[in-house]
Short mmCIF file of C-alpha atoms and ligand atoms in Angstrom, two decimals:
data_model
loop_
_atom_site.label_atom_id
_atom_site.label_comp_id
_atom_site.label_asym_id
_atom_site.label_seq_id
_atom_site.Cartn_x
_atom_site.Cartn_y
_atom_site.Cartn_z
CA MET K 245 150.56 15.85 -47.94
CA VAL K 246 147.00 14.71 -48.53
CA HIS K 247 144.92 16.91 -50.78
CA LEU K 248 141.21 16.56 -51.14
CA GLY K 249 140.29 15.74 -54.72
CA PRO K 250 136.82 16.21 -56.15
CA LYS K 251 134.17 14.37 -54.17
CA PRO K 252 133.18 11.02 -55.66
CA PRO K 253 130.08 11.47 -57.87
CA GLN K 254 127.75 9.45 -55.63
CA HIS K 255 128.21 12.05 -52.85
CA ARG K 256 127.90 15.07 -55.07
CA LYS K 257 124.74 17.12 -55.04
CA GLY K 258 122.88 16.60 -58.30
CA SER K 259 124.68 13.39 -59.21
CA LEU K 260 124.84 12.69 -62.93
CA HIS K 261 123.53 9.11 -63.10
CA ASP K 262 120.11 10.22 -64.46
CA VAL K 263 121.58 12.25 -67.28
CA PRO K 264 120.86 10.84 -70.74
CA GLU K 265 123.85 9.59 -72.72
CA ALA K 266 123.80 12.33 -75.40
CA LEU K 267 123.69 15.08 -72.80
CA LEU K 268 126.40 13.42 -70.74
CA LYS K 269 128.65 13.38 -73.80
CA GLU K 270 128.11 17.11 -74.36
CA LEU K 271 128.77 17.77 -70.70
CA GLU K 272 132.03 15.86 -70.81
CA GLN K 273 133.04 17.89 -73.81
CA LEU K 274 132.31 21.11 -71.88
CA GLU K 275 134.15 19.81 -68.82
CA SER K 276 137.24 19.29 -70.92
CA VAL K 277 136.90 22.81 -72.38
CA PHE K 278 136.87 24.37 -68.90
CA ASN K 279 139.33 22.03 -67.23
CA VAL K 280 142.78 23.54 -66.65
CA SER K 281 145.39 20.92 -65.82
CA ALA K 282 148.27 21.46 -63.42
CA GLU K 283 150.63 21.33 -66.37
CA THR K 284 148.72 24.07 -68.20
CA LEU K 285 148.76 26.20 -65.06
CA ARG K 286 152.54 25.91 -64.89
CA LYS K 287 152.90 26.78 -68.57
CA ILE K 288 150.65 29.81 -68.17
CA THR K 289 152.57 30.95 -65.09
CA ASP K 290 155.92 30.78 -66.88
CA HIS K 291 154.57 32.85 -69.73
CA PHE K 292 153.02 35.24 -67.19
CA VAL K 293 156.44 35.95 -65.65
CA LEU K 294 157.79 36.91 -69.09
CA GLU K 295 154.78 39.12 -69.73
CA LEU K 296 155.20 40.93 -66.39
CA GLU K 297 158.78 41.68 -67.38
CA LYS K 298 157.78 42.74 -70.87
CA GLY K 299 155.27 45.17 -69.38
CA LEU K 300 158.08 46.86 -67.46
CA SER K 301 160.33 47.08 -70.52
CA LYS K 302 160.68 50.18 -72.66
CA LYS K 303 158.88 48.49 -75.51
CA GLY K 304 156.01 47.34 -73.30
CA GLY K 305 153.69 44.37 -73.79
CA ASN K 306 150.14 43.21 -73.17
CA ILE K 307 150.20 43.83 -69.42
CA PRO K 308 150.36 47.60 -68.73
CA MET K 309 152.45 47.28 -65.50
CA ILE K 310 151.61 50.81 -64.37
CA PRO K 311 154.08 52.38 -61.93
CA GLY K 312 151.95 53.70 -59.07
CA TRP K 313 154.45 56.17 -57.53
CA VAL K 314 153.77 54.77 -54.09
CA LEU K 315 157.38 54.87 -52.98
CA ASP K 316 157.14 53.73 -49.38
CA PHE K 317 156.16 50.56 -47.62
CA PRO K 318 153.92 51.59 -44.71
CA THR K 319 155.46 51.27 -41.27
CA GLY K 320 152.10 50.93 -39.52
CA LYS K 321 152.92 54.11 -37.59
CA GLU K 322 151.13 56.45 -39.99
CA THR K 323 148.48 58.58 -38.27
CA GLY K 324 145.78 61.11 -39.13
CA ASP K 325 142.26 61.45 -40.55
CA TYR K 326 141.79 60.87 -44.25
CA LEU K 327 138.91 60.59 -46.61
CA ALA K 328 138.95 57.92 -49.24
CA ILE K 329 136.66 57.05 -52.07
CA ASP K 330 136.64 53.75 -53.78
CA LEU K 331 135.08 53.61 -57.23
CA GLY K 332 134.85 49.91 -58.00
CA GLY K 333 132.78 47.92 -60.44
CA THR K 334 129.60 47.82 -58.38
CA ASN K 335 129.76 50.41 -55.61
CA LEU K 336 131.11 53.78 -54.67
CA ARG K 337 132.36 53.69 -51.13
CA VAL K 338 133.19 56.79 -49.14
CA VAL K 339 135.33 56.12 -46.11
CA LEU K 340 136.64 58.28 -43.30
CA VAL K 341 139.78 56.56 -42.06
CA LYS K 342 141.42 57.42 -38.74
CA LEU K 343 144.88 55.89 -38.77
CA GLY K 344 145.87 55.03 -35.20
CA GLY K 345 149.65 54.69 -35.72
CA ASN K 346 149.93 51.26 -34.11
CA ARG K 347 149.02 49.18 -37.17
CA ASP K 348 145.42 50.06 -36.29
CA PHE K 349 142.68 52.20 -37.72
CA ASP K 350 138.99 53.08 -37.43
CA THR K 351 136.71 53.59 -40.37
CA THR K 352 133.31 55.10 -40.91
CA GLN K 353 131.93 54.36 -44.30
CA SER K 354 128.95 54.68 -46.57
CA LYS K 355 128.31 52.57 -49.61
CA TYR K 356 126.44 53.96 -52.61
CA PRO K 357 125.48 51.37 -55.24
CA LEU K 358 126.41 52.62 -58.71
CA PRO K 359 123.18 53.12 -60.65
CA ALA K 360 122.90 50.44 -63.36
CA THR K 361 122.94 53.12 -66.05
CA MET K 362 126.27 54.53 -64.81
CA ARG K 363 128.37 52.11 -66.91
CA THR K 364 127.34 53.99 -70.03
CA ALA K 365 126.46 57.40 -68.55
CA LYS K 366 127.96 60.75 -69.51
CA SER K 367 131.27 61.72 -67.95
CA GLU K 368 129.77 64.61 -65.92
CA GLU K 369 127.09 62.32 -64.52
CA LEU K 370 129.78 60.06 -63.07
CA TRP K 371 131.78 62.87 -61.45
CA ASP K 372 128.66 64.68 -60.24
CA PHE K 373 127.40 61.44 -58.71
CA ILE K 374 130.67 60.96 -56.82
CA ALA K 375 130.85 64.60 -55.71
CA GLY K 376 127.22 64.44 -54.55
CA CYS K 377 127.93 61.34 -52.44
CA LEU K 378 131.03 63.02 -50.98
CA LYS K 379 129.08 66.14 -50.07
CA LYS K 380 126.46 64.12 -48.26
CA PHE K 381 129.09 62.11 -46.41
CA VAL K 382 131.09 65.15 -45.31
CA GLU K 383 127.96 66.99 -44.16
CA ASP K 384 126.95 63.96 -42.08
CA GLU K 385 130.40 63.41 -40.58
CA TYR K 386 131.35 67.05 -40.04
CA PRO K 387 128.08 68.87 -39.26
CA GLU K 388 130.08 71.79 -37.85
CA GLY K 389 132.17 72.08 -41.04
CA VAL K 390 135.97 71.76 -41.30
CA THR K 391 138.76 74.30 -40.90
CA GLU K 392 141.17 72.78 -43.44
CA PRO K 393 140.36 70.98 -46.70
CA LEU K 394 140.15 67.22 -46.09
CA PRO K 395 142.84 65.22 -47.89
CA LEU K 396 141.32 62.51 -50.08
CA GLY K 397 142.77 59.32 -51.53
CA PHE K 398 140.92 58.29 -54.66
CA THR K 399 140.80 54.59 -55.44
CA PHE K 400 140.03 54.35 -59.13
CA SER K 401 139.75 50.71 -60.19
CA TYR K 402 140.63 51.06 -63.85
CA PRO K 403 143.95 51.25 -65.71
CA ALA K 404 145.22 54.80 -65.28
CA SER K 405 148.73 55.92 -66.29
CA GLN K 406 150.56 57.93 -63.68
CA SER K 407 153.72 59.93 -63.74
CA SER K 408 152.94 61.13 -60.26
CA ILE K 409 150.81 59.99 -57.36
CA ASN K 410 148.11 62.64 -57.84
CA GLU K 411 147.18 62.00 -61.44
CA GLY K 412 145.75 59.17 -63.51
CA PHE K 413 145.11 59.17 -67.24
CA LEU K 414 142.53 56.52 -68.00
CA GLN K 415 144.00 54.15 -70.58
CA ARG K 416 140.72 52.42 -71.29
CA TRP K 417 137.57 51.45 -69.45
CA THR K 418 137.33 47.83 -68.32
CA LYS K 419 134.61 45.68 -66.69
CA GLY K 420 131.93 46.76 -69.17
CA PHE K 421 132.26 50.50 -68.44
CA ASP K 422 131.96 52.69 -71.50
CA ILE K 423 131.66 56.36 -70.55
CA ASP K 424 132.63 58.79 -73.28
CA GLY K 425 135.11 61.58 -72.75
CA VAL K 426 137.20 59.99 -69.99
CA GLU K 427 139.64 57.70 -71.81
CA GLY K 428 142.96 59.41 -72.42
CA ARG K 429 142.26 62.08 -69.80
CA ASP K 430 143.44 62.71 -66.25
CA VAL K 431 140.54 61.80 -63.97
CA VAL K 432 141.81 63.76 -60.93
CA PRO K 433 140.99 67.28 -62.25
CA MET K 434 137.61 65.98 -63.46
CA LEU K 435 136.75 64.80 -59.95
CA GLN K 436 138.27 67.90 -58.32
CA GLU K 437 136.17 70.14 -60.60
CA ALA K 438 132.94 68.33 -59.65
CA ILE K 439 133.90 68.60 -55.95
CA LYS K 440 134.46 72.33 -56.40
CA LYS K 441 131.03 72.74 -58.03
CA GLU K 442 129.48 71.11 -54.94
CA ASN K 443 131.57 73.36 -52.73
CA VAL K 444 132.93 70.53 -50.59
CA PRO K 445 136.26 71.23 -48.78
CA ILE K 446 138.24 68.31 -50.17
CA GLU K 447 141.59 68.06 -51.89
CA VAL K 448 142.44 64.95 -53.91
CA VAL K 449 146.03 64.13 -52.90
CA ALA K 450 146.51 60.63 -54.31
CA LEU K 451 145.05 58.43 -56.99
CA ILE K 452 145.52 54.70 -56.62
CA ASN K 453 144.28 51.46 -58.07
CA ASP K 454 142.17 49.16 -55.87
CA THR K 455 144.91 46.51 -55.97
CA THR K 456 147.50 49.04 -54.77
CA GLY K 457 145.08 50.10 -52.04
CA THR K 458 144.58 46.49 -51.01
CA LEU K 459 148.35 45.95 -51.01
CA VAL K 460 149.09 48.99 -48.86
CA ALA K 461 146.13 48.54 -46.48
CA SER K 462 147.22 44.98 -45.78
CA ALA K 463 150.90 45.91 -45.52
CA TYR K 464 149.91 48.49 -42.88
CA THR K 465 148.66 45.68 -40.65
CA ASP K 466 150.66 42.67 -41.88
CA PRO K 467 154.33 43.13 -42.85
CA GLU K 468 154.34 39.71 -44.59
CA THR K 469 152.07 41.15 -47.31
CA LYS K 470 153.73 40.82 -50.71
CA MET K 471 150.88 41.70 -53.05
CA GLY K 472 147.34 43.05 -53.19
CA LEU K 473 144.79 41.28 -55.36
CA ILE K 474 141.26 41.83 -56.46
CA PHE K 475 139.07 38.92 -57.48
CA GLY K 476 135.83 40.76 -58.08
CA THR K 477 134.03 42.33 -61.01
CA GLY K 478 137.55 42.50 -62.48
CA CYS K 479 140.77 40.69 -61.68
CA ASN K 480 144.14 42.33 -61.04
CA GLY K 481 147.18 42.50 -58.76
CA ALA K 482 149.74 44.97 -57.41
CA TYR K 483 153.15 44.43 -55.79
CA TYR K 484 156.32 46.35 -54.97
CA ASP K 485 159.16 46.17 -57.47
CA VAL K 486 162.67 47.58 -57.40
CA CYS K 487 162.89 50.91 -59.25
CA GLY K 488 166.16 49.90 -60.94
CA GLU K 489 164.33 46.96 -62.52
CA ILE K 490 161.72 49.09 -64.26
CA PRO K 491 163.47 49.85 -67.57
CA LYS K 492 160.63 52.01 -68.87
CA LEU K 493 161.24 54.50 -66.04
CA GLU K 494 164.96 54.80 -66.66
CA GLY K 495 166.12 58.40 -66.20
CA GLN K 496 162.85 59.46 -64.59
CA PHE K 497 163.78 59.11 -60.93
CA HIS K 498 164.98 62.08 -58.92
CA GLY K 499 165.41 63.30 -55.35
CA ASP K 500 165.55 60.46 -52.85
CA VAL K 501 164.35 57.82 -55.34
CA ALA K 502 167.15 55.58 -56.56
CA GLY K 503 167.68 52.22 -58.23
CA GLU K 504 167.15 50.25 -55.03
CA SER K 505 163.98 52.11 -53.97
CA LEU K 506 160.71 50.19 -54.08
CA MET K 507 157.64 51.28 -55.99
CA ALA K 508 154.14 49.80 -56.11
CA ILE K 509 153.21 48.53 -59.56
CA ASN K 510 149.60 48.15 -60.61
CA CYS K 511 150.00 45.25 -63.03
CA GLU K 512 146.60 45.47 -64.77
CA TYR K 513 147.10 41.81 -65.50
CA GLY K 514 143.49 41.36 -66.53
CA ALA K 515 145.14 42.14 -69.89
CA PHE K 516 147.46 39.13 -69.63
CA ASP K 517 147.80 37.26 -72.90
CA ASN K 518 145.64 39.53 -75.02
CA GLU K 519 147.53 37.96 -77.92
CA LEU K 520 146.23 34.51 -76.82
CA ALA K 521 149.54 32.68 -76.77
CA VAL K 522 148.75 30.38 -73.84
CA LEU K 523 145.24 30.91 -72.50
CA PRO K 524 142.91 28.00 -73.26
CA ARG K 525 140.11 30.22 -74.54
CA SER K 526 136.75 28.58 -75.33
CA LYS K 527 134.29 29.63 -78.01
CA PHE K 528 132.24 31.23 -75.22
CA ASP K 529 135.16 33.42 -74.20
CA HIS K 530 135.66 34.41 -77.83
CA GLN K 531 132.02 35.43 -78.10
CA ILE K 532 132.12 37.44 -74.88
CA ASP K 533 135.19 39.25 -76.11
CA ALA K 534 133.81 39.92 -79.58
CA GLU K 535 130.58 41.37 -78.16
CA SER K 536 132.27 43.47 -75.46
CA PRO K 537 132.79 47.25 -75.73
CA ARG K 538 136.59 46.67 -76.02
CA PRO K 539 137.26 43.51 -78.06
CA GLY K 540 140.82 42.23 -77.85
CA GLN K 541 141.34 43.73 -74.37
CA GLN K 542 141.37 42.05 -70.93
CA ALA K 543 141.57 38.51 -72.33
CA PHE K 544 142.50 36.97 -68.96
CA GLU K 545 139.93 38.96 -66.99
CA LYS K 546 137.13 38.04 -69.38
CA MET K 547 137.72 34.34 -68.64
CA ILE K 548 137.82 34.58 -64.87
CA SER K 549 136.36 37.64 -63.24
CA GLY K 550 132.97 38.16 -61.68
CA TYR K 551 131.61 40.38 -64.42
CA TYR K 552 131.83 37.47 -66.86
CA LEU K 553 131.25 34.21 -64.94
CA GLY K 554 127.46 34.26 -65.25
CA GLU K 555 127.77 35.15 -68.91
CA VAL K 556 130.03 32.15 -69.60
CA LEU K 557 127.43 29.93 -67.94
CA ARG K 558 124.62 31.53 -69.92
CA LEU K 559 126.39 30.90 -73.23
CA ALA K 560 127.20 27.30 -72.30
CA LEU K 561 123.53 26.69 -71.44
CA LEU K 562 122.36 28.25 -74.69
CA ASP K 563 124.84 26.06 -76.53
CA LEU K 564 123.33 22.93 -75.03
CA SER K 565 119.87 24.17 -75.80
CA ALA K 566 120.81 24.90 -79.44
CA LYS K 567 121.78 21.22 -79.75
CA GLY K 568 118.18 20.32 -78.91
CA ILE K 569 119.11 18.44 -75.72
CA PHE K 570 118.38 21.05 -73.06
CA PHE K 571 115.48 23.26 -71.98
CA LYS K 572 113.22 21.65 -74.60
CA ASP K 573 110.00 23.63 -75.23
CA GLN K 574 110.95 26.29 -72.70
CA ASP K 575 110.65 30.04 -73.20
CA LEU K 576 114.29 31.19 -73.38
CA SER K 577 113.59 34.87 -73.98
CA LYS K 578 115.10 35.85 -70.64
CA LEU K 579 118.09 33.54 -70.94
CA ASN K 580 118.74 35.05 -74.34
CA GLN K 581 119.47 38.44 -72.75
CA PRO K 582 123.22 39.10 -72.48
CA PHE K 583 124.53 39.48 -68.93
CA ILE K 584 121.19 38.56 -67.35
CA LEU K 585 123.04 36.16 -65.01
CA ASP K 586 125.31 38.03 -62.64
CA THR K 587 127.93 36.15 -60.62
CA SER K 588 125.52 35.51 -57.79
CA PHE K 589 123.69 33.15 -60.17
CA PRO K 590 126.41 30.48 -60.60
CA ALA K 591 127.33 31.09 -56.95
CA ARG K 592 123.79 30.24 -55.84
CA ILE K 593 123.76 27.16 -58.08
CA GLU K 594 126.91 25.90 -56.38
CA GLU K 595 125.51 26.67 -52.95
CA ASP K 596 122.35 24.60 -53.37
CA PRO K 597 122.54 22.08 -50.48
CA TYR K 598 119.70 19.82 -51.62
CA GLU K 599 120.17 16.47 -53.34
CA ASN K 600 117.44 17.29 -55.89
CA LEU K 601 118.85 20.81 -56.40
CA SER K 602 115.55 22.41 -55.53
CA ASP K 603 117.18 25.81 -55.04
CA VAL K 604 118.45 25.63 -58.62
CA GLN K 605 114.95 24.73 -59.71
CA ASP K 606 113.51 27.80 -57.95
CA LEU K 607 116.27 30.02 -59.28
CA PHE K 608 115.63 29.10 -62.91
CA GLN K 609 111.88 29.26 -62.45
CA GLN K 610 111.82 32.60 -60.66
CA GLU K 611 114.58 34.47 -62.45
CA LEU K 612 114.33 33.03 -65.95
CA GLY K 613 110.88 31.45 -66.18
CA ILE K 614 112.49 28.10 -67.05
CA GLN K 615 111.27 24.77 -65.71
CA THR K 616 114.21 22.39 -65.27
CA THR K 617 114.35 18.58 -65.20
CA ASP K 618 116.42 16.65 -62.64
CA ALA K 619 119.01 15.80 -65.29
CA GLU K 620 119.24 19.40 -66.46
CA ARG K 621 119.82 20.63 -62.93
CA SER K 622 122.63 18.12 -62.42
CA VAL K 623 124.27 19.36 -65.58
CA ILE K 624 123.76 23.01 -64.64
CA ARG K 625 125.38 22.34 -61.28
CA ARG K 626 128.36 20.62 -62.87
CA LEU K 627 128.77 23.46 -65.36
CA ALA K 628 128.78 26.07 -62.60
CA GLU K 629 131.41 23.99 -60.80
CA VAL K 630 133.77 23.74 -63.75
CA ILE K 631 133.37 27.42 -64.65
CA GLY K 632 134.01 28.44 -61.02
CA GLU K 633 136.95 26.08 -60.81
CA ARG K 634 138.49 27.40 -64.01
CA SER K 635 138.17 30.93 -62.68
CA ALA K 636 139.93 30.14 -59.39
CA ARG K 637 142.70 28.07 -60.97
CA LEU K 638 143.55 30.58 -63.67
CA SER K 639 143.29 33.46 -61.20
CA VAL K 640 146.25 32.23 -59.15
CA CYS K 641 148.66 32.28 -62.11
CA GLY K 642 149.10 36.01 -61.46
CA ILE K 643 150.07 35.35 -57.83
CA ALA K 644 152.50 32.61 -58.80
CA ALA K 645 154.04 34.79 -61.52
CA ILE K 646 154.65 37.72 -59.15
CA CYS K 647 156.25 35.37 -56.61
CA LYS K 648 158.49 33.85 -59.29
CA LYS K 649 159.44 37.24 -60.67
CA ARG K 650 160.35 38.67 -57.26
CA GLY K 651 161.84 35.43 -55.96
CA TYR K 652 159.39 35.17 -53.05
CA LYS K 653 159.50 31.72 -51.50
CA THR K 654 156.94 32.70 -48.87
CA ALA K 655 154.23 35.31 -49.16
CA HIS K 656 150.93 36.61 -47.91
CA ALA K 657 148.88 37.54 -50.95
CA ALA K 658 146.12 39.86 -49.68
CA ALA K 659 142.88 39.43 -51.60
CA ASP K 660 139.56 41.25 -51.80
CA GLY K 661 136.55 41.46 -54.11
CA SER K 662 133.17 39.82 -54.41
CA VAL K 663 134.39 36.61 -56.07
CA PHE K 664 137.05 36.03 -53.42
CA ASN K 665 134.71 36.89 -50.57
CA LYS K 666 131.49 35.33 -51.76
CA TYR K 667 131.95 32.75 -54.51
CA PRO K 668 131.62 29.29 -52.94
CA GLY K 669 134.81 27.23 -53.03
CA PHE K 670 136.91 29.97 -54.63
CA LYS K 671 139.45 30.11 -51.81
CA GLU K 672 139.95 26.34 -51.63
CA ARG K 673 140.21 25.99 -55.40
CA ALA K 674 142.66 28.87 -55.59
CA ALA K 675 144.86 27.33 -52.87
CA LYS K 676 144.80 24.01 -54.73
CA GLY K 677 145.76 25.82 -57.94
CA LEU K 678 148.81 27.32 -56.22
CA ARG K 679 149.81 23.88 -54.94
CA ASP K 680 149.50 22.48 -58.45
CA ILE K 681 151.80 25.19 -59.74
CA PHE K 682 154.46 25.03 -57.05
CA GLN K 683 154.18 21.32 -56.09
CA TRP K 684 155.30 22.08 -52.53
CA GLU K 685 156.24 19.21 -50.31
CA THR K 686 155.96 21.19 -47.08
CA LYS K 687 153.22 20.62 -44.51
CA GLU K 688 152.03 24.23 -44.69
CA ASP K 689 151.67 26.13 -47.96
CA PRO K 690 154.42 28.79 -47.99
CA ILE K 691 152.45 31.15 -50.24
CA ILE K 692 148.95 31.80 -48.99
CA ILE K 693 146.07 33.99 -50.03
CA VAL K 694 144.77 35.93 -47.04
CA PRO K 695 141.68 38.12 -46.81
CA ALA K 696 142.70 41.73 -47.31
CA GLU K 697 142.44 44.28 -44.59
CA ASP K 698 139.08 46.00 -44.78
CA GLY K 699 138.99 47.35 -48.31
CA SER K 700 141.28 49.46 -50.39
CA GLY K 701 139.82 52.68 -48.94
CA VAL K 702 142.15 52.18 -45.98
CA GLY K 703 145.02 51.78 -48.44
CA ALA K 704 144.06 55.03 -50.13
CA ALA K 705 144.16 56.73 -46.73
CA VAL K 706 147.54 55.25 -45.84
CA ILE K 707 148.89 56.31 -49.24
CA ALA K 708 147.48 59.81 -48.76
CA ALA K 709 149.32 59.91 -45.40
CA LEU K 710 152.56 58.63 -46.95
CA THR K 711 152.25 61.18 -49.76
CA GLU K 712 151.67 64.11 -47.40
CA LYS K 713 154.70 63.02 -45.39
CA ARG K 714 156.89 62.83 -48.51
CA LEU K 715 155.72 66.29 -49.60
CA ARG K 716 156.45 67.73 -46.13
CA GLU K 717 159.94 66.24 -46.32
CA GLY K 718 160.50 67.64 -49.83
CA LYS K 719 160.76 64.14 -51.33
CA SER K 720 159.62 63.26 -54.83
CA VAL K 721 156.15 61.86 -55.53
CA GLY K 722 156.47 61.48 -59.27
CA ALA K 723 158.69 61.31 -62.31
CA LYS K 724 161.35 63.90 -63.14
CA LYS K 725 159.79 66.66 -65.25
CA ASN K 726 161.73 67.41 -68.43
C1 BG6 B 1076 136.38 46.02 -52.42
C2 BG6 B 1076 137.62 46.91 -52.46
O1 BG6 B 1076 136.25 45.36 -51.26
O2 BG6 B 1076 136.49 45.16 -53.53
C3 BG6 B 1076 137.51 47.76 -53.72
O3 BG6 B 1076 137.64 47.77 -51.34
C4 BG6 B 1076 137.47 46.86 -54.91
O4 BG6 B 1076 138.59 48.63 -53.81
C5 BG6 B 1076 136.35 45.87 -54.75
O5 BG6 B 1076 137.30 47.64 -56.10
C6 BG6 B 1076 136.36 44.90 -55.89
O6 BG6 B 1076 135.28 44.03 -55.79
P1 BG6 B 1076 134.02 44.10 -56.75
O7 BG6 B 1076 133.47 42.77 -56.58
O8 BG6 B 1076 133.17 45.24 -56.26
O9 BG6 B 1076 134.55 44.41 -58.11
C1 GLC B 1077 139.94 45.74 -63.79
C2 GLC B 1077 140.60 47.12 -63.76
C3 GLC B 1077 141.67 47.18 -62.70
C4 GLC B 1077 141.11 46.73 -61.36
C5 GLC B 1077 140.45 45.37 -61.49
C6 GLC B 1077 139.80 44.93 -60.19
O1 GLC B 1077 140.89 44.81 -64.16
O2 GLC B 1077 141.15 47.40 -65.02
O3 GLC B 1077 142.17 48.49 -62.60
O4 GLC B 1077 142.15 46.67 -60.45
O5 GLC B 1077 139.45 45.42 -62.48
O6 GLC B 1077 138.83 45.84 -59.76
#
């Protein structure tokens, strides 16, 4: 099979032939820091498999491997109207999902950008904000009111421990969130309380992770779906495992749930390798971690996910400038601000179609007040490429590890999130990363990443439907109570 390698330098935008020798040397050094070889990918994947297993063991490990108590694989025949909210890293989405029962659905949704201050707001502000958005949505959609409380599936995109489908104790905030008074507590009653205050007729019936939602939404329409993935502000995956192979849940199953039943697991593998056994972490990653609200957590995520990509680039640029070979005599006060470059910044650098990288020039001038030289722009472009490439290549180790653990030789891995959907080249680089890991000799790749089905809100609705059905049938939706 012929794979496309990197384009030869003479065809690349912003070619490096004008770059002075000293700067070129520094760039090569940075390229080698961010380069992840096929061999390293395979080594990381093998360790990943062990870590997934460790997370399911009684003793536990770095990766939380949270049992999600979603105990059914959707048949595609589920029907009914459900509300879903999706609290992600950047938006709150409220969705009304009408499940058609023939692997089809209709959605009506509103998106409410999370105010920038929300990451560090007070707990009540967060819940009141969500309840307020829900109230508005329900009033718009049901101007005549409703006769029965609307069942709601709550997609909460943070690690939350569950011993049943309708609870979630936040283990710790991730993705830069740092709201006091939520960690260690069950978020469902907090939301339900705020909904009650607003007097909205809604009952929260299921709490799920965005990866679980993505998994179930895609499984509703595509039975080949083996996992749900988010490559966005954060990075994570969910898949179905066999209950009998979850040692930490031993003795907790009851009713219809037995050893051979399947359960969705929210891996929370952004925490992979927090002990840094295999990840090739650079000094920039160390700095990001040390300065984050939760140092030592989410080691994998901090190297690859959207919340951090611009920051890695910023630190690499400052490093070059500190060596006196970059941005000479420029005002760097803006560039010195942590997190000033969101992911759209490296994405726009990579998208610049012009030979002289004039879009990059405008970007640095307009957003940072920095005037760039031709050579600097070529280096900036190359840096964005290697950082983006590292992200995509490392990201797929989670997919490969789940496939190896479950013995999947073929799979559809359903993916969502801003990096997957918008970062240039991510999909191609990720596919190449998988090929490097598995070294397939087949014409078609047997494990492919496919765009997920319309957001995890649909998954939350399907899970709410599955949960209501289980409850009607008197089946269990959580662990045995002692
Ligand atoms: C959305 C999913 O499309 O992607 C959400 O529906 C998920 O559930 C989100 O949280 C993740 O992307 P980002 O980029 O907003 O973190
Ligand atoms: C972070 C969260 C996780 C979520 C992921 C993608 O890793 O901890 O729950 O699935 O981001 O949004």
